[in-house]
Short mmCIF file of C-alpha atoms in Angstrom, two decimals:
data_model
loop_
_atom_site.label_atom_id
_atom_site.label_comp_id
_atom_site.label_asym_id
_atom_site.label_seq_id
_atom_site.Cartn_x
_atom_site.Cartn_y
_atom_site.Cartn_z
CA LEU A 1 -67.06 11.77 13.99
CA TYR A 2 -69.65 13.53 16.13
CA PRO A 3 -71.08 10.28 17.71
CA GLN A 4 -67.52 9.34 18.85
CA GLY A 5 -67.17 12.95 20.52
CA PHE A 6 -70.53 12.18 22.23
CA PHE A 7 -69.46 8.87 23.17
CA CYS A 8 -65.99 10.37 24.80
CA PHE A 9 -67.80 12.84 26.54
CA ALA A 10 -70.43 10.21 27.78
CA LEU A 11 -67.72 7.80 29.06
CA ALA A 12 -65.89 10.71 30.88
CA PHE A 13 -69.36 11.50 32.40
CA CYS A 14 -69.80 8.09 33.54
CA GLY A 15 -66.74 7.98 35.35
CA LEU A 16 -66.81 11.60 36.93
CA ILE A 17 -70.56 10.80 38.55
CA PRO A 18 -69.24 7.80 40.72
CA ALA A 19 -66.18 9.88 41.68
CA ALA A 20 -68.37 12.82 42.73
CA TYR A 21 -70.77 10.59 44.43
CA TRP A 22 -68.04 8.86 46.43
CA ARG A 23 -66.59 12.24 47.25
CA TYR A 24 -69.98 13.20 48.61
CA THR A 25 -70.73 10.15 50.65
CA HIS A 26 -67.36 9.61 52.17
CA SER A 27 -66.28 13.13 52.69
CA THR A 28 -64.15 12.07 55.74
CA GLU A 29 -62.61 8.86 54.75
CA VAL A 30 -59.38 10.29 53.10
CA GLU A 31 -58.91 12.64 56.15
CA ASP A 32 -59.78 9.78 58.58
CA SER A 33 -57.16 7.47 56.86
CA MET A 34 -54.28 10.07 56.76
CA MET A 35 -54.86 10.81 60.50
CA ASP A 36 -54.74 7.30 61.29
CA VAL A 37 -51.38 6.77 59.47
CA TYR A 38 -50.07 10.01 61.42
CA ASP A 39 -51.20 8.41 64.69
CA PHE A 40 -49.68 5.03 63.90
CA VAL A 41 -46.34 6.44 62.93
CA TYR A 42 -46.52 8.83 66.08
CA GLU A 43 -47.20 5.87 68.44
CA GLU A 44 -44.64 3.78 66.89
CA VAL A 45 -42.02 6.40 67.44
CA ARG A 46 -43.39 7.13 70.93
CA ARG A 47 -43.00 3.31 71.86
CA ASN A 48 -40.02 2.24 70.20
CA SER A 49 -37.70 4.77 68.54
CA SER A 50 -37.00 2.87 65.35
CA SER A 51 -34.88 5.27 62.98
CA PHE A 52 -37.21 4.39 59.95
CA ARG A 53 -40.38 5.64 61.70
CA ARG A 54 -38.53 8.68 63.20
CA GLN A 55 -37.54 9.68 59.77
CA GLU A 56 -41.18 9.19 58.37
CA LEU A 57 -42.38 11.30 61.37
CA THR A 58 -39.76 13.98 60.84
CA ALA A 59 -40.83 14.10 57.05
CA ILE A 60 -44.41 14.51 57.89
CA HIS A 61 -43.48 17.24 60.44
CA LYS A 62 -41.63 19.15 57.69
CA ALA A 63 -44.15 18.61 54.95
CA PHE A 64 -47.09 19.86 57.00
CA LEU A 65 -44.99 22.45 58.98
CA CYS A 66 -46.38 21.15 62.51
CA CYS A 67 -45.00 19.34 65.51
CA GLY A 68 -46.58 16.64 67.37
CA LYS A 69 -49.95 16.05 68.80
CA HIS A 70 -51.84 16.60 71.95
CA SER A 71 -52.26 13.15 73.46
CA PRO A 72 -54.29 12.03 76.48
CA PHE A 73 -51.69 9.18 77.03
CA GLY A 74 -49.12 11.38 78.70
CA ASP A 75 -46.04 13.47 77.94
CA THR A 76 -44.99 13.52 74.30
CA THR A 77 -42.20 16.21 74.28
CA ASN A 78 -39.70 13.51 74.02
CA VAL A 79 -41.02 12.49 70.53
CA GLU A 80 -41.25 15.89 69.36
CA LEU A 81 -37.85 16.92 70.41
CA LYS A 82 -36.64 13.88 68.28
CA THR A 83 -38.60 14.46 65.15
CA CYS A 84 -39.78 18.17 64.96
CA PRO A 85 -37.70 20.63 62.87
CA PRO A 86 -35.39 22.84 64.74
CA GLY A 87 -36.57 25.83 66.15
CA GLN A 88 -40.28 24.73 65.84
CA VAL A 89 -42.08 25.20 69.06
CA HIS A 90 -45.11 23.07 70.03
CA ASP A 91 -48.19 24.95 70.56
CA ALA A 92 -52.06 24.56 70.02
CA GLU A 93 -51.81 25.90 66.56
CA GLN A 94 -49.10 23.44 65.44
CA ASP A 95 -51.17 20.19 66.31
CA CYS A 96 -50.33 17.87 63.41
CA LEU A 97 -53.76 16.13 63.65
CA GLN A 98 -55.52 19.45 63.37
CA VAL A 99 -53.19 20.72 60.50
CA ILE A 100 -53.36 17.70 58.53
CA GLN A 101 -57.26 17.61 58.50
CA ASP A 102 -57.46 21.47 57.52
CA PHE A 103 -55.09 20.57 54.70
CA LEU A 104 -56.95 17.72 53.45
CA LYS A 105 -60.42 19.28 53.87
CA LYS A 106 -59.07 22.40 51.87
CA HIS A 107 -57.65 20.38 49.20
CA MET A 108 -60.62 17.92 48.97
CA ASP A 109 -63.09 20.79 48.75
CA PHE A 110 -60.93 22.11 45.68
CA VAL A 111 -60.99 18.52 44.22
CA PHE A 112 -64.69 18.43 44.51
CA SER A 113 -65.16 21.87 42.87
CA ILE A 114 -62.95 20.79 39.90
CA LEU A 115 -65.04 17.61 39.71
CA GLY A 116 -68.18 19.90 39.50
CA ILE A 117 -66.84 21.87 36.65
CA THR A 118 -65.70 18.99 34.84
CA ILE A 119 -69.07 17.31 35.00
CA GLY A 120 -70.63 20.59 33.62
CA PHE A 121 -68.18 20.77 30.94
CA THR A 122 -68.91 17.08 29.88
CA VAL A 123 -72.61 17.70 29.97
CA TYR A 124 -72.06 20.79 27.70
CA GLY A 125 -69.73 18.58 25.25
CA MET A 126 -72.34 16.00 25.12
CA ILE A 127 -75.35 18.59 24.35
CA LEU A 128 -73.01 20.27 21.91
CA THR A 129 -71.95 17.27 19.91
CA SER A 130 -75.52 15.88 19.99
CA PHE A 131 -76.92 19.22 18.75
CA LEU A 132 -74.08 19.34 15.93
CA TRP A 133 -74.94 15.71 14.68
CA PHE A 134 -78.69 16.08 14.45
CA SER A 135 -78.34 19.41 12.82
CA ILE A 136 -76.15 18.10 10.25
CA HIS A 137 -77.90 14.69 10.19
CA PHE A 138 -81.39 16.17 9.46
CA SER A 139 -80.49 19.17 7.40
CA SER A 140 -79.73 18.07 3.78
CA HIS A 141 -81.41 20.94 2.46
CA LEU A 142 -78.33 23.10 3.26
CA ASP A 143 -76.66 21.73 0.01
CA ARG A 144 -76.48 24.32 -2.77
CA LYS A 145 -79.23 23.74 -5.41
CA GLY A 146 -78.20 25.79 -8.45
CA LYS A 147 -75.43 27.90 -9.87
CA TYR A 148 -74.74 31.45 -8.83
CA ILE A 149 -73.03 33.83 -11.42
CA LEU A 150 -71.44 36.85 -10.24
CA ARG A 151 -71.73 39.91 -12.70
#
């Protein structure tokens, strides 16, 4: 039973280490991809206001509670009027690219922390199961050798 427990912990460890390594070496890849998606949808709505892309952009604005972006390509207020939730004013604090980046950084740091804690628990589990297996396997002298009589 204990070797199977050790094997399960070792298997989990072998899956968690590459995930932690990927998170460490590609720390901005998820953020960049999400911001690229936002840029793509935003520019699609700005160039041609298809209803599908406009609905996507509106959903992104509602989900992240932001409105539009600062664009070096010109005026973007037309897009923001069509896609921002009513009553939301566009200002520097609500730039969607910045809001998305902050949101993902915070959550990816949380995921990295959980990964570290989980790796610690798997190492602890491997040590504990191997200790239990060795202590049971090599301690045959723990059996009772005689009879005890209570008087």
